[in-house]
CSV table of C-alpha atoms in Angstrom, one decimal:
chain,number,residue,atom,x,y,z
A,1,MET,CA,91.3,50.5,94.2
A,2,ARG,CA,93.8,50.9,97.0
A,3,PRO,CA,96.5,52.4,94.7
A,4,LEU,CA,94.0,55.0,93.5
A,5,VAL,CA,93.2,55.9,97.1
A,6,LYS,CA,96.9,56.3,97.9
A,7,LEU,CA,97.3,58.6,94.9
A,8,LEU,CA,94.2,60.7,95.7
A,9,LEU,CA,94.9,61.0,99.4
A,10,PRO,CA,97.6,63.7,99.1
A,11,VAL,CA,95.4,65.6,96.5
A,12,VAL,CA,92.4,65.5,98.9
A,13,ALA,CA,94.6,66.6,101.8
A,14,ALA,CA,96.0,69.5,99.7
A,15,ILE,CA,92.6,70.6,98.6
A,16,SER,CA,91.3,70.5,102.1
A,17,ILE,CA,94.2,72.6,103.4
A,18,LEU,CA,93.9,75.1,100.5
A,19,SER,CA,90.1,75.4,100.8
A,20,SER,CA,90.3,76.0,104.6
A,21,ALA,CA,92.9,78.7,104.0
A,22,ALA,CA,90.8,80.3,101.3
A,23,PHE,CA,87.6,80.3,103.2
A,24,SER,CA,88.8,81.0,106.6
A,25,THR,CA,88.3,84.4,108.2
A,26,PRO,CA,91.1,86.8,107.2
A,27,ALA,CA,93.6,87.6,109.9
A,28,GLU,CA,93.1,90.7,112.0
A,29,ALA,CA,94.4,93.8,110.4
A,30,ARG,CA,97.6,95.2,111.9
A,31,PRO,CA,96.7,97.7,114.5
A,32,LEU,CA,97.4,101.3,113.8
A,33,THR,CA,100.6,102.5,115.4
A,34,ASP,CA,100.4,105.1,118.2
A,35,ALA,CA,101.7,107.7,115.8
A,36,GLU,CA,99.1,106.8,113.1
A,37,LYS,CA,96.3,106.9,115.7
A,38,ASP,CA,97.5,110.3,117.0
A,39,LYS,CA,97.6,111.7,113.5
A,40,LEU,CA,94.2,110.3,112.7
A,41,GLN,CA,92.8,111.8,115.9
A,42,GLN,CA,94.2,115.2,115.0
A,43,THR,CA,92.8,115.0,111.5
A,44,VAL,CA,89.3,114.1,112.8
A,45,GLU,CA,89.4,116.8,115.5
A,46,THR,CA,90.5,119.4,112.9
A,47,PHE,CA,87.7,118.3,110.6
A,48,ASP,CA,85.1,118.3,113.4
A,49,LYS,CA,86.1,121.8,114.4
A,50,ALA,CA,86.1,123.0,110.8
A,51,MET,CA,82.6,121.7,110.3
A,52,ARG,CA,81.3,123.4,113.4
A,53,ASP,CA,83.1,126.6,112.6
A,54,GLU,CA,81.9,126.5,108.9
A,55,ASP,CA,85.6,126.6,107.8
A,56,TYR,CA,85.0,124.9,104.5
A,57,GLU,CA,88.6,125.6,103.3
A,58,GLN,CA,89.9,123.4,106.2
A,59,VAL,CA,87.2,120.8,105.4
A,60,ALA,CA,88.4,120.7,101.8
A,61,ASN,CA,91.9,120.0,103.0
A,62,THR,CA,90.8,116.6,104.2
A,63,ILE,CA,90.0,115.5,100.6
A,64,PRO,CA,92.8,113.3,99.3
A,65,PRO,CA,94.9,115.2,96.8
A,66,ARG,CA,94.7,112.3,94.3
A,67,VAL,CA,90.9,112.6,94.4
A,68,MET,CA,91.1,116.4,93.9
A,69,GLU,CA,93.6,115.9,91.0
A,70,PHE,CA,91.3,113.3,89.3
A,71,ILE,CA,88.2,115.5,89.6
A,72,ALA,CA,90.1,118.6,88.5
A,73,LYS,CA,91.3,116.8,85.4
A,74,GLN,CA,87.8,115.5,84.6
A,75,ALA,CA,86.4,119.1,85.0
A,76,GLY,CA,89.3,120.7,83.0
A,77,LEU,CA,90.3,122.8,86.0
A,78,GLU,CA,93.5,123.4,88.0
A,79,VAL,CA,93.4,121.8,91.4
A,80,ASP,CA,93.3,125.3,93.2
A,81,ALA,CA,90.4,126.4,91.0
A,82,LEU,CA,88.6,123.1,91.9
A,83,ARG,CA,89.3,123.6,95.6
A,84,THR,CA,87.7,127.1,95.3
A,85,VAL,CA,84.6,125.6,93.6
A,86,VAL,CA,84.3,122.8,96.2
A,87,ILE,CA,84.5,125.4,99.0
A,88,GLN,CA,81.8,127.5,97.3
A,89,GLN,CA,79.6,124.5,96.8
A,90,MET,CA,79.9,123.5,100.5
A,91,GLU,CA,79.1,127.0,101.6
A,92,ALA,CA,76.0,127.2,99.3
A,93,ALA,CA,74.7,123.7,100.2
A,94,LEU,CA,75.2,124.1,104.0
A,95,ALA,CA,73.8,127.7,104.0
A,96,ALA,CA,70.4,126.2,103.6
A,97,VAL,CA,70.7,123.9,106.6
A,98,THR,CA,71.5,124.2,110.3
A,99,LEU,CA,74.0,121.7,111.5
A,100,GLU,CA,72.5,120.5,114.8
A,101,ASP,CA,75.1,117.9,115.6
A,102,PHE,CA,78.0,116.3,114.0
A,103,GLY,CA,80.5,113.7,115.2
A,104,MET,CA,82.8,110.9,114.3
A,105,ASP,CA,82.9,108.1,116.9
A,106,MET,CA,86.6,107.4,117.2
A,107,LYS,CA,85.9,104.9,120.0
A,108,ALA,CA,84.0,102.7,117.5
A,109,LEU,CA,86.6,103.1,114.8
A,110,LYS,CA,87.1,99.9,112.7
A,111,GLU,CA,90.8,99.4,111.8
A,112,ALA,CA,91.5,97.5,108.6
A,113,GLU,CA,94.2,96.7,106.2
A,114,LEU,CA,94.4,96.7,102.4
A,115,ALA,CA,95.9,93.7,100.5
A,116,ASN,CA,99.2,95.7,100.2
A,117,GLY,CA,99.4,96.1,104.0
A,118,ASP,CA,98.4,99.8,104.1
A,119,PRO,CA,96.1,100.6,107.0
A,120,TYR,CA,92.8,102.4,106.8
A,121,ALA,CA,89.9,103.0,109.1
A,122,LEU,CA,86.1,103.3,108.9
A,123,ILE,CA,84.7,105.8,111.4
A,124,PRO,CA,81.0,105.7,112.3
A,125,THR,CA,79.7,109.2,111.6
A,126,GLU,CA,76.5,110.9,112.5
A,127,THR,CA,75.2,114.2,111.2
A,128,VAL,CA,72.0,115.9,112.3
A,129,MET,CA,70.8,118.9,110.3
A,130,THR,CA,67.7,120.9,109.9
A,131,SER,CA,66.3,122.7,106.9
A,132,GLU,CA,63.0,124.3,106.2
A,133,SER,CA,62.2,122.0,103.3
A,134,THR,CA,63.1,118.6,105.0
A,135,GLY,CA,62.8,119.3,108.7
A,136,THR,CA,65.4,117.5,110.9
A,137,MET,CA,67.3,114.7,109.3
A,138,ARG,CA,69.8,112.3,111.0
A,139,VAL,CA,72.4,110.7,108.7
A,140,GLN,CA,74.3,107.7,110.0
A,141,SER,CA,77.2,106.6,107.9
A,142,GLU,CA,80.9,105.7,107.9
A,143,THR,CA,83.8,108.0,107.0
A,144,LEU,CA,86.8,106.4,105.4
A,145,ALA,CA,90.1,107.5,106.8
A,146,LEU,CA,92.9,106.7,104.4
A,147,LEU,CA,96.6,107.2,104.8
A,148,ASP,CA,98.4,108.7,101.7
A,149,GLU,CA,102.0,109.6,101.9
A,150,GLY,CA,101.9,109.7,105.7
A,151,GLN,CA,98.8,112.0,105.9
A,152,TRP,CA,95.3,111.0,106.8
A,153,TYR,CA,92.4,112.0,104.5
A,154,LEU,CA,88.7,111.6,105.0
A,155,VAL,CA,86.2,110.4,102.4
A,156,ARG,CA,82.4,110.0,102.6
A,157,VAL,CA,81.7,106.5,101.5
A,158,ASN,CA,77.9,106.5,101.7
A,159,ASP,CA,77.8,108.3,98.3
A,160,LEU,CA,78.2,106.0,95.3
A,161,GLN,CA,79.8,108.6,93.1
A,162,GLN,CA,82.4,109.3,95.8
A,163,VAL,CA,83.1,105.6,96.1
A,164,ALA,CA,83.4,105.2,92.3
A,165,ILE,CA,86.0,108.0,92.2
A,166,LEU,CA,87.8,106.6,95.2
A,167,ARG,CA,88.2,103.2,93.5
A,168,GLN,CA,89.4,104.8,90.3
A,169,VAL,CA,92.1,106.8,92.1
A,170,TYR,CA,92.9,104.2,94.7
A,171,PRO,CA,92.2,100.8,93.0
A,172,GLU,CA,93.4,99.1,96.1
A,173,PHE,CA,90.0,99.9,97.6
A,174,SER,CA,88.1,98.0,94.9
A,175,ALA,CA,87.6,95.0,97.0
A,176,VAL,CA,86.6,96.9,100.2
A,177,GLU,CA,82.9,96.9,101.0
A,178,PHE,CA,81.4,100.1,102.3
A,179,SER,CA,78.1,100.6,104.2
A,180,GLY,CA,75.6,102.7,102.4
A,181,GLY,CA,74.6,104.5,105.6
A,182,LYS,CA,71.1,105.5,106.7
A,183,VAL,CA,69.1,108.7,106.5
A,184,GLU,CA,66.0,109.2,108.7
A,185,ALA,CA,63.7,112.0,109.7
A,186,SER,CA,64.3,113.0,113.3
A,187,GLU,CA,62.2,115.0,115.8
């Protein structure tokens, strides 16, 4: 019996070490560099201003080019033609509502890292809008900020269709869990 214990002891020790490594909490993501934070802050400020000013062309510029290319290919359109359609759809959809409040909480930003080491961030986002048909609605969600070729882009991740497209175009996000967000009537 003792020789068997001697043989199994290294195996048990190895399993113990491997399982503790496998089930331990992942290491903290590398923090964003100052340059990355500054660029992200600029992207969010530009988006925020564009939303408030109803500058949907600028809003569309925050959609990752790879996402636009994917959707354009699926629709049989050139990217520029798709961009025009996206802008028109935003104008039409948002013409029926009044944007009461919009904001991304950069102070509550969650920094994270993909398996390949690329950083990304999840930004708590709140939108309050009013329409005749629904009254005032408050939408609390997260916005994904992803870095692609040195540029930050923003993606709504409370929409399952958007997440599906994101994961097709950026398969490195397949293992990332996103919050579904919350919509509630507001007074």
